[in-house]
Amino acid sequence: MTASAPDKETTGILFVCLGNICRSPLAEAALRQIADAASMDLVIDSAGTAGWHADKAPDPRACVEAARRGVNISGYRARQVVPADFDRFDMIFALDRQNFADLQSMSPAHGRASLSLLLDLVPGFEGHDVADPYYGDAEDFARTWSEVSQAAHALVARLRSGRG
Ligand code: 4NP
């Protein structure tokens, strides 16, 4: 999805998976929901390391899962991550280790953003991937939601405590 650039006071968070149609839009939706509930003002966006699905809506199964959890993501549109994202955002979270490696290899030398693996936020799941549900079924998408929302809760708690 395309978001406006964060200003100096507003923390900008970017989630990155491969296609930006399954996992990272769900991470974006979960964080939006949790940040809204916490009245936390964040700029939240998502992107893919690949551009195959650019300008496309999320996978219908991701839309169904988000709707089940109370978020309408049908208006999100995929985009490919670009090196400038490292200057636009404060924190970039890779959904899996391959995404992390791809992001690391494109990151500029003096970018503003920190780069981390998303599940490093969740105690006991450090170093784990959010598994790709693209070739899976509704149960896999439900598991994706569960994982990304645990990470989003942990991130909001961290930002609230000033450990950003
Ligand atoms: P995502 O899932 O990275 O979670 O959006 C995928 C979406 C599309 C493809 C692979 C993974 N694909 O091969 O087109």
Short mmCIF file of N, CA and C and ligand atoms in Angstrom, two decimals:
data_model
loop_
_atom_site.label_atom_id
_atom_site.label_comp_id
_atom_site.label_asym_id
_atom_site.label_seq_id
_atom_site.Cartn_x
_atom_site.Cartn_y
_atom_site.Cartn_z
N MET A 1 0.86 -1.19 0.00
CA MET A 1 0.00 0.00 0.00
C MET A 1 0.89 1.24 0.00
N THR A 2 0.38 2.34 -0.52
CA THR A 2 1.18 3.55 -0.55
C THR A 2 0.75 4.47 0.58
N ALA A 3 1.69 4.88 1.40
CA ALA A 3 1.38 5.80 2.49
C ALA A 3 2.19 7.06 2.28
N SER A 4 1.72 8.16 2.88
CA SER A 4 2.52 9.37 2.78
C SER A 4 3.78 9.20 3.63
N ALA A 5 4.79 9.98 3.33
CA ALA A 5 6.05 9.86 4.07
C ALA A 5 5.85 10.36 5.50
N PRO A 6 6.47 9.67 6.46
CA PRO A 6 6.36 10.15 7.83
C PRO A 6 7.07 11.50 7.99
N ASP A 7 6.50 12.36 8.87
CA ASP A 7 7.23 13.60 9.15
C ASP A 7 8.22 13.30 10.28
N LYS A 8 8.90 14.34 10.75
CA LYS A 8 9.97 14.10 11.73
C LYS A 8 9.45 13.54 13.05
N GLU A 9 8.20 13.93 13.41
CA GLU A 9 7.67 13.51 14.72
C GLU A 9 6.99 12.15 14.67
N THR A 10 6.53 11.75 13.48
CA THR A 10 5.73 10.53 13.39
C THR A 10 6.62 9.36 12.98
N THR A 11 6.57 8.30 13.77
CA THR A 11 7.40 7.14 13.45
C THR A 11 6.81 6.41 12.24
N GLY A 12 7.66 6.08 11.31
CA GLY A 12 7.25 5.37 10.10
C GLY A 12 7.71 3.92 10.13
N ILE A 13 6.75 3.03 9.87
CA ILE A 13 7.02 1.59 9.95
C ILE A 13 6.68 0.96 8.60
N LEU A 14 7.60 0.19 8.05
CA LEU A 14 7.36 -0.49 6.77
C LEU A 14 7.55 -2.00 6.93
N PHE A 15 6.57 -2.77 6.48
CA PHE A 15 6.66 -4.24 6.50
C PHE A 15 6.94 -4.71 5.08
N VAL A 16 7.87 -5.66 4.95
CA VAL A 16 8.24 -6.12 3.61
C VAL A 16 8.23 -7.65 3.54
N CYS A 17 7.46 -8.18 2.58
CA CYS A 17 7.50 -9.61 2.28
C CYS A 17 7.93 -9.77 0.81
N LEU A 18 7.57 -10.87 0.18
CA LEU A 18 8.00 -11.08 -1.20
C LEU A 18 7.05 -10.38 -2.20
N GLY A 19 5.77 -10.71 -2.12
CA GLY A 19 4.83 -10.21 -3.13
C GLY A 19 4.00 -9.02 -2.72
N ASN A 20 3.97 -8.70 -1.42
CA ASN A 20 3.13 -7.62 -0.85
C ASN A 20 1.64 -7.85 -1.12
N ILE A 21 1.25 -9.12 -1.18
CA ILE A 21 -0.19 -9.39 -1.32
C ILE A 21 -0.72 -10.34 -0.23
N CYS A 22 0.17 -10.95 0.55
CA CYS A 22 -0.29 -11.88 1.60
C CYS A 22 0.17 -11.43 2.98
N ARG A 23 1.45 -11.62 3.29
CA ARG A 23 1.90 -11.41 4.67
C ARG A 23 2.03 -9.94 5.07
N SER A 24 2.74 -9.14 4.25
CA SER A 24 2.98 -7.76 4.72
C SER A 24 1.71 -6.90 4.75
N PRO A 25 0.73 -7.11 3.86
CA PRO A 25 -0.52 -6.34 4.05
C PRO A 25 -1.24 -6.72 5.34
N LEU A 26 -1.13 -8.02 5.73
CA LEU A 26 -1.74 -8.43 7.01
C LEU A 26 -0.99 -7.81 8.19
N ALA A 27 0.33 -7.72 8.09
CA ALA A 27 1.10 -7.06 9.15
C ALA A 27 0.72 -5.58 9.22
N GLU A 28 0.59 -4.96 8.06
CA GLU A 28 0.18 -3.55 8.01
C GLU A 28 -1.19 -3.37 8.67
N ALA A 29 -2.13 -4.25 8.33
CA ALA A 29 -3.50 -4.16 8.87
C ALA A 29 -3.51 -4.38 10.38
N ALA A 30 -2.76 -5.38 10.84
CA ALA A 30 -2.73 -5.68 12.28
C ALA A 30 -2.16 -4.50 13.05
N LEU A 31 -1.07 -3.92 12.55
CA LEU A 31 -0.48 -2.79 13.27
C LEU A 31 -1.40 -1.58 13.24
N ARG A 32 -2.07 -1.34 12.10
CA ARG A 32 -3.02 -0.22 12.04
C ARG A 32 -4.09 -0.38 13.11
N GLN A 33 -4.63 -1.60 13.21
CA GLN A 33 -5.71 -1.86 14.16
C GLN A 33 -5.22 -1.64 15.60
N ILE A 34 -4.05 -2.17 15.92
CA ILE A 34 -3.54 -2.10 17.30
C ILE A 34 -3.10 -0.68 17.63
N ALA A 35 -2.47 0.00 16.68
CA ALA A 35 -2.04 1.38 16.92
C ALA A 35 -3.25 2.29 17.08
N ASP A 36 -4.30 2.06 16.29
CA ASP A 36 -5.53 2.87 16.42
C ASP A 36 -6.12 2.68 17.81
N ALA A 37 -6.18 1.43 18.25
CA ALA A 37 -6.77 1.13 19.56
C ALA A 37 -5.95 1.78 20.67
N ALA A 38 -4.65 1.94 20.43
CA ALA A 38 -3.77 2.53 21.44
C ALA A 38 -3.63 4.05 21.23
N SER A 39 -4.42 4.60 20.27
CA SER A 39 -4.32 6.04 19.92
C SER A 39 -2.88 6.43 19.63
N MET A 40 -2.18 5.57 18.94
CA MET A 40 -0.78 5.85 18.60
C MET A 40 -0.71 6.28 17.14
N ASP A 41 -0.07 7.41 16.92
CA ASP A 41 0.01 7.97 15.57
C ASP A 41 1.28 7.45 14.88
N LEU A 42 1.09 6.56 13.92
CA LEU A 42 2.21 6.00 13.17
C LEU A 42 1.93 6.11 11.69
N VAL A 43 2.98 6.18 10.88
CA VAL A 43 2.81 6.01 9.43
C VAL A 43 3.17 4.55 9.15
N ILE A 44 2.23 3.81 8.59
CA ILE A 44 2.40 2.36 8.41
C ILE A 44 2.22 2.03 6.94
N ASP A 45 3.11 1.21 6.42
CA ASP A 45 3.04 0.86 5.00
C ASP A 45 3.58 -0.55 4.83
N SER A 46 3.41 -1.11 3.64
CA SER A 46 4.00 -2.41 3.33
C SER A 46 4.43 -2.43 1.87
N ALA A 47 5.34 -3.36 1.56
CA ALA A 47 5.88 -3.45 0.20
C ALA A 47 6.41 -4.86 0.00
N GLY A 48 6.76 -5.18 -1.25
CA GLY A 48 7.33 -6.48 -1.57
C GLY A 48 8.72 -6.33 -2.15
N THR A 49 9.57 -7.34 -1.92
CA THR A 49 10.89 -7.30 -2.56
C THR A 49 10.74 -7.52 -4.07
N ALA A 50 9.68 -8.21 -4.48
CA ALA A 50 9.39 -8.41 -5.91
C ALA A 50 8.26 -7.47 -6.34
N GLY A 51 8.28 -7.11 -7.61
CA GLY A 51 7.26 -6.19 -8.12
C GLY A 51 6.18 -6.87 -8.93
N TRP A 52 6.11 -8.21 -8.84
CA TRP A 52 5.18 -8.96 -9.70
C TRP A 52 3.73 -8.53 -9.56
N HIS A 53 3.35 -8.12 -8.36
CA HIS A 53 1.93 -7.83 -8.10
C HIS A 53 1.68 -6.33 -7.93
N ALA A 54 2.62 -5.50 -8.41
CA ALA A 54 2.49 -4.06 -8.22
C ALA A 54 1.13 -3.56 -8.68
N ASP A 55 0.55 -2.71 -7.87
CA ASP A 55 -0.77 -2.08 -8.10
C ASP A 55 -1.96 -3.03 -7.94
N LYS A 56 -1.68 -4.27 -7.55
CA LYS A 56 -2.77 -5.24 -7.35
C LYS A 56 -3.25 -5.19 -5.90
N ALA A 57 -4.52 -5.56 -5.72
CA ALA A 57 -5.09 -5.68 -4.37
C ALA A 57 -4.49 -6.91 -3.69
N PRO A 58 -4.59 -6.98 -2.36
CA PRO A 58 -4.09 -8.18 -1.67
C PRO A 58 -4.80 -9.44 -2.15
N ASP A 59 -4.16 -10.58 -1.92
CA ASP A 59 -4.74 -11.89 -2.23
C ASP A 59 -6.13 -11.96 -1.56
N PRO A 60 -7.13 -12.48 -2.27
CA PRO A 60 -8.48 -12.54 -1.69
C PRO A 60 -8.52 -13.27 -0.36
N ARG A 61 -7.63 -14.26 -0.17
CA ARG A 61 -7.63 -14.99 1.11
C ARG A 61 -7.11 -14.10 2.24
N ALA A 62 -6.18 -13.20 1.92
CA ALA A 62 -5.71 -12.24 2.92
C ALA A 62 -6.84 -11.26 3.26
N CYS A 63 -7.59 -10.85 2.23
CA CYS A 63 -8.72 -9.93 2.47
C CYS A 63 -9.75 -10.57 3.38
N VAL A 64 -10.02 -11.86 3.15
CA VAL A 64 -11.01 -12.58 3.98
C VAL A 64 -10.51 -12.67 5.42
N GLU A 65 -9.24 -13.00 5.60
CA GLU A 65 -8.71 -13.13 6.96
C GLU A 65 -8.73 -11.78 7.69
N ALA A 66 -8.31 -10.71 6.99
CA ALA A 66 -8.33 -9.39 7.63
C ALA A 66 -9.76 -8.98 7.98
N ALA A 67 -10.70 -9.26 7.08
CA ALA A 67 -12.11 -8.89 7.34
C ALA A 67 -12.63 -9.64 8.56
N ARG A 68 -12.26 -10.92 8.66
CA ARG A 68 -12.64 -11.73 9.82
C ARG A 68 -12.12 -11.11 11.12
N ARG A 69 -11.00 -10.42 11.02
CA ARG A 69 -10.38 -9.78 12.20
C ARG A 69 -10.78 -8.31 12.31
N GLY A 70 -11.66 -7.86 11.42
CA GLY A 70 -12.22 -6.51 11.56
C GLY A 70 -11.53 -5.43 10.77
N VAL A 71 -10.68 -5.79 9.81
CA VAL A 71 -9.99 -4.77 9.01
C VAL A 71 -10.28 -5.00 7.53
N ASN A 72 -10.64 -3.94 6.84
CA ASN A 72 -10.88 -4.03 5.39
C ASN A 72 -9.59 -3.63 4.67
N ILE A 73 -8.96 -4.60 4.02
CA ILE A 73 -7.70 -4.29 3.31
C ILE A 73 -7.88 -4.32 1.79
N SER A 74 -9.13 -4.36 1.34
CA SER A 74 -9.36 -4.51 -0.11
C SER A 74 -8.86 -3.30 -0.90
N GLY A 75 -8.69 -2.17 -0.22
CA GLY A 75 -8.19 -0.97 -0.91
C GLY A 75 -6.68 -0.87 -0.92
N TYR A 76 -5.97 -1.75 -0.23
CA TYR A 76 -4.51 -1.72 -0.26
C TYR A 76 -4.04 -2.07 -1.68
N ARG A 77 -2.91 -1.54 -2.07
CA ARG A 77 -2.33 -1.86 -3.39
C ARG A 77 -0.85 -2.18 -3.21
N ALA A 78 -0.43 -3.25 -3.88
CA ALA A 78 0.96 -3.71 -3.73
C ALA A 78 1.93 -2.75 -4.42
N ARG A 79 3.13 -2.72 -3.88
CA ARG A 79 4.22 -1.98 -4.52
C ARG A 79 5.54 -2.68 -4.18
N GLN A 80 6.55 -2.38 -4.96
CA GLN A 80 7.88 -2.95 -4.72
C GLN A 80 8.67 -2.00 -3.82
N VAL A 81 9.42 -2.57 -2.90
CA VAL A 81 10.26 -1.74 -2.04
C VAL A 81 11.35 -1.07 -2.89
N VAL A 82 11.74 0.14 -2.50
CA VAL A 82 12.79 0.88 -3.22
C VAL A 82 13.83 1.37 -2.20
N PRO A 83 15.07 1.60 -2.64
CA PRO A 83 16.10 2.04 -1.69
C PRO A 83 15.68 3.29 -0.91
N ALA A 84 14.90 4.18 -1.53
CA ALA A 84 14.48 5.41 -0.83
C ALA A 84 13.63 5.10 0.40
N ASP A 85 13.04 3.90 0.46
CA ASP A 85 12.27 3.54 1.66
C ASP A 85 13.15 3.55 2.91
N PHE A 86 14.44 3.32 2.73
CA PHE A 86 15.35 3.33 3.88
C PHE A 86 15.54 4.73 4.44
N ASP A 87 15.17 5.74 3.67
CA ASP A 87 15.23 7.12 4.18
C ASP A 87 13.84 7.61 4.61
N ARG A 88 12.79 7.03 4.06
CA ARG A 88 11.43 7.49 4.37
C ARG A 88 10.92 6.92 5.69
N PHE A 89 11.40 5.73 6.07
CA PHE A 89 10.86 5.05 7.25
C PHE A 89 11.91 4.96 8.35
N ASP A 90 11.39 4.82 9.59
CA ASP A 90 12.29 4.66 10.73
C ASP A 90 12.64 3.19 10.97
N MET A 91 11.65 2.33 10.72
CA MET A 91 11.85 0.90 11.00
C MET A 91 11.30 0.10 9.83
N ILE A 92 12.11 -0.83 9.33
CA ILE A 92 11.67 -1.75 8.28
C ILE A 92 11.74 -3.15 8.86
N PHE A 93 10.63 -3.88 8.72
CA PHE A 93 10.57 -5.25 9.22
C PHE A 93 10.39 -6.22 8.06
N ALA A 94 11.32 -7.17 7.97
CA ALA A 94 11.25 -8.22 6.95
C ALA A 94 10.43 -9.38 7.51
N LEU A 95 9.54 -9.93 6.67
CA LEU A 95 8.68 -11.01 7.15
C LEU A 95 9.41 -12.34 7.22
N ASP A 96 10.44 -12.53 6.38
CA ASP A 96 11.23 -13.75 6.51
C ASP A 96 12.71 -13.46 6.24
N ARG A 97 13.52 -14.49 6.45
CA ARG A 97 14.97 -14.27 6.38
C ARG A 97 15.44 -13.98 4.96
N GLN A 98 14.75 -14.53 3.95
CA GLN A 98 15.13 -14.21 2.58
C GLN A 98 14.82 -12.75 2.27
N ASN A 99 13.64 -12.29 2.71
CA ASN A 99 13.30 -10.87 2.53
C ASN A 99 14.35 -10.00 3.23
N PHE A 100 14.75 -10.43 4.44
CA PHE A 100 15.76 -9.67 5.21
C PHE A 100 17.06 -9.56 4.41
N ALA A 101 17.51 -10.69 3.86
CA ALA A 101 18.77 -10.68 3.09
C ALA A 101 18.64 -9.80 1.85
N ASP A 102 17.49 -9.88 1.18
CA ASP A 102 17.29 -9.06 -0.02
C ASP A 102 17.29 -7.57 0.34
N LEU A 103 16.67 -7.24 1.47
CA LEU A 103 16.63 -5.84 1.90
C LEU A 103 18.02 -5.36 2.30
N GLN A 104 18.74 -6.24 2.98
CA GLN A 104 20.09 -5.87 3.41
C GLN A 104 20.96 -5.53 2.21
N SER A 105 20.80 -6.32 1.14
CA SER A 105 21.68 -6.09 -0.02
C SER A 105 21.28 -4.84 -0.80
N MET A 106 20.07 -4.32 -0.59
CA MET A 106 19.71 -3.09 -1.31
C MET A 106 19.77 -1.85 -0.41
N SER A 107 20.10 -2.05 0.87
CA SER A 107 20.01 -0.90 1.78
C SER A 107 21.18 0.06 1.55
N PRO A 108 20.87 1.36 1.48
CA PRO A 108 21.95 2.35 1.30
C PRO A 108 22.84 2.41 2.54
N ALA A 109 24.05 2.90 2.37
CA ALA A 109 25.03 2.89 3.46
C ALA A 109 24.57 3.70 4.67
N HIS A 110 23.91 4.83 4.43
CA HIS A 110 23.57 5.71 5.57
C HIS A 110 22.07 5.95 5.67
N GLY A 111 21.29 4.90 5.47
CA GLY A 111 19.83 5.04 5.54
C GLY A 111 19.37 5.34 6.97
N ARG A 112 18.15 5.90 7.06
CA ARG A 112 17.58 6.26 8.37
C ARG A 112 16.98 5.04 9.07
N ALA A 113 16.46 4.11 8.28
CA ALA A 113 15.68 3.00 8.85
C ALA A 113 16.56 1.93 9.48
N SER A 114 16.05 1.37 10.59
CA SER A 114 16.63 0.14 11.10
C SER A 114 15.97 -1.01 10.35
N LEU A 115 16.68 -2.09 10.19
CA LEU A 115 16.14 -3.27 9.49
C LEU A 115 16.17 -4.45 10.45
N SER A 116 15.01 -5.10 10.65
CA SER A 116 14.94 -6.26 11.54
C SER A 116 14.02 -7.31 10.95
N LEU A 117 14.17 -8.51 11.50
CA LEU A 117 13.26 -9.60 11.17
C LEU A 117 12.02 -9.46 12.07
N LEU A 118 10.82 -9.53 11.48
CA LEU A 118 9.61 -9.21 12.25
C LEU A 118 9.45 -10.04 13.51
N LEU A 119 9.66 -11.36 13.40
CA LEU A 119 9.39 -12.20 14.57
C LEU A 119 10.46 -12.11 15.64
N ASP A 120 11.53 -11.32 15.38
CA ASP A 120 12.47 -11.02 16.46
C ASP A 120 11.78 -10.21 17.56
N LEU A 121 10.62 -9.60 17.22
CA LEU A 121 9.86 -8.84 18.22
C LEU A 121 9.15 -9.75 19.21
N VAL A 122 8.97 -11.02 18.85
CA VAL A 122 8.12 -11.91 19.65
C VAL A 122 9.00 -12.87 20.45
N PRO A 123 8.97 -12.74 21.79
CA PRO A 123 9.83 -13.61 22.60
C PRO A 123 9.57 -15.09 22.29
N GLY A 124 10.65 -15.82 22.08
CA GLY A 124 10.55 -17.24 21.77
C GLY A 124 10.52 -17.52 20.26
N PHE A 125 10.30 -16.49 19.45
CA PHE A 125 10.24 -16.68 17.99
C PHE A 125 11.35 -15.94 17.25
N GLU A 126 12.34 -15.49 18.00
CA GLU A 126 13.45 -14.75 17.38
C GLU A 126 14.08 -15.63 16.29
N GLY A 127 14.37 -15.03 15.16
CA GLY A 127 15.02 -15.76 14.07
C GLY A 127 14.06 -16.56 13.21
N HIS A 128 12.76 -16.55 13.56
CA HIS A 128 11.78 -17.33 12.77
C HIS A 128 11.22 -16.51 11.62
N ASP A 129 10.84 -17.23 10.57
CA ASP A 129 10.13 -16.61 9.44
C ASP A 129 8.63 -16.60 9.72
N VAL A 130 7.93 -15.60 9.18
CA VAL A 130 6.48 -15.72 9.02
C VAL A 130 6.32 -16.53 7.73
N ALA A 131 5.82 -17.77 7.88
CA ALA A 131 5.74 -18.68 6.73
C ALA A 131 4.85 -18.09 5.64
N ASP A 132 5.24 -18.33 4.39
CA ASP A 132 4.48 -17.80 3.25
C ASP A 132 3.20 -18.61 3.07
N PRO A 133 2.03 -17.99 3.20
CA PRO A 133 0.77 -18.74 3.06
C PRO A 133 0.27 -18.83 1.62
N TYR A 134 1.03 -18.29 0.66
CA TYR A 134 0.55 -18.15 -0.72
C TYR A 134 0.11 -19.49 -1.32
N TYR A 135 0.87 -20.55 -1.03
CA TYR A 135 0.50 -21.86 -1.57
C TYR A 135 -0.29 -22.68 -0.55
N GLY A 136 -0.79 -22.02 0.49
CA GLY A 136 -1.54 -22.68 1.55
C GLY A 136 -3.03 -22.44 1.45
N ASP A 137 -3.69 -22.54 2.61
CA ASP A 137 -5.15 -22.38 2.64
C ASP A 137 -5.54 -21.39 3.74
N ALA A 138 -6.84 -21.33 4.01
CA ALA A 138 -7.34 -20.33 4.96
C ALA A 138 -6.69 -20.48 6.33
N GLU A 139 -6.40 -21.72 6.71
CA GLU A 139 -5.75 -21.95 8.01
C GLU A 139 -4.36 -21.30 8.05
N ASP A 140 -3.66 -21.35 6.94
CA ASP A 140 -2.34 -20.73 6.88
C ASP A 140 -2.44 -19.20 7.00
N PHE A 141 -3.47 -18.64 6.38
CA PHE A 141 -3.66 -17.19 6.49
C PHE A 141 -4.04 -16.81 7.92
N ALA A 142 -4.80 -17.66 8.60
CA ALA A 142 -5.15 -17.39 10.00
C ALA A 142 -3.89 -17.43 10.86
N ARG A 143 -2.99 -18.36 10.55
CA ARG A 143 -1.73 -18.44 11.29
C ARG A 143 -0.88 -17.19 11.02
N THR A 144 -0.87 -16.75 9.77
CA THR A 144 -0.13 -15.52 9.44
C THR A 144 -0.66 -14.37 10.29
N TRP A 145 -1.99 -14.23 10.35
CA TRP A 145 -2.56 -13.14 11.15
C TRP A 145 -2.10 -13.24 12.60
N SER A 146 -2.17 -14.44 13.13
CA SER A 146 -1.78 -14.62 14.53
C SER A 146 -0.33 -14.18 14.74
N GLU A 147 0.56 -14.57 13.84
CA GLU A 147 1.97 -14.22 14.00
C GLU A 147 2.21 -12.72 13.85
N VAL A 148 1.62 -12.13 12.81
CA VAL A 148 1.90 -10.70 12.59
C VAL A 148 1.23 -9.85 13.67
N SER A 149 0.09 -10.31 14.21
CA SER A 149 -0.53 -9.48 15.24
C SER A 149 0.23 -9.59 16.57
N GLN A 150 0.82 -10.75 16.85
CA GLN A 150 1.68 -10.84 18.05
C GLN A 150 2.86 -9.87 17.92
N ALA A 151 3.44 -9.82 16.74
CA ALA A 151 4.57 -8.91 16.51
C ALA A 151 4.11 -7.46 16.62
N ALA A 152 2.92 -7.16 16.09
CA ALA A 152 2.42 -5.78 16.12
C ALA A 152 2.15 -5.35 17.57
N HIS A 153 1.59 -6.25 18.38
CA HIS A 153 1.37 -5.93 19.80
C HIS A 153 2.71 -5.65 20.48
N ALA A 154 3.70 -6.48 20.20
CA ALA A 154 5.02 -6.30 20.82
C ALA A 154 5.64 -4.97 20.38
N LEU A 155 5.43 -4.62 19.11
CA LEU A 155 6.00 -3.36 18.60
C LEU A 155 5.34 -2.16 19.28
N VAL A 156 4.02 -2.19 19.41
CA VAL A 156 3.33 -1.07 20.07
C VAL A 156 3.79 -0.95 21.52
N ALA A 157 3.94 -2.08 22.18
CA ALA A 157 4.42 -2.04 23.57
C ALA A 157 5.82 -1.44 23.63
N ARG A 158 6.65 -1.81 22.68
CA ARG A 158 8.02 -1.29 22.66
C ARG A 158 8.03 0.22 22.39
N LEU A 159 7.22 0.65 21.42
CA LEU A 159 7.19 2.08 21.09
C LEU A 159 6.64 2.89 22.27
N ARG A 160 5.63 2.33 22.94
CA ARG A 160 5.02 3.02 24.09
C ARG A 160 6.02 3.19 25.23
N SER A 161 6.88 2.19 25.37
CA SER A 161 7.82 2.26 26.48
C SER A 161 9.06 3.07 26.11
N GLY A 162 9.05 3.58 24.87
CA GLY A 162 10.17 4.42 24.45
C GLY A 162 11.41 3.65 24.06
N ARG A 163 11.22 2.32 23.86
CA ARG A 163 12.38 1.51 23.46
C ARG A 163 12.49 1.38 21.95
N GLY A 164 11.64 2.21 21.22
CA GLY A 164 11.53 2.18 19.77
C GLY A 164 12.69 1.65 19.06
P1 4NP B 1 3.70 -12.69 0.14
O1 4NP B 1 3.28 -14.05 -0.61
O2 4NP B 1 5.19 -12.55 -0.08
O3 4NP B 1 3.37 -12.97 1.57
O4 4NP B 1 2.89 -11.58 -0.50
C1 4NP B 1 3.53 -14.33 -1.95
C2 4NP B 1 2.76 -13.74 -2.93
C3 4NP B 1 2.97 -14.06 -4.25
C4 4NP B 1 3.95 -14.95 -4.60
C5 4NP B 1 4.74 -15.54 -3.61
C6 4NP B 1 4.53 -15.22 -2.29
N1 4NP B 1 4.17 -15.29 -5.95
O5 4NP B 1 4.98 -16.21 -6.22
O6 4NP B 1 3.54 -14.68 -6.84
#
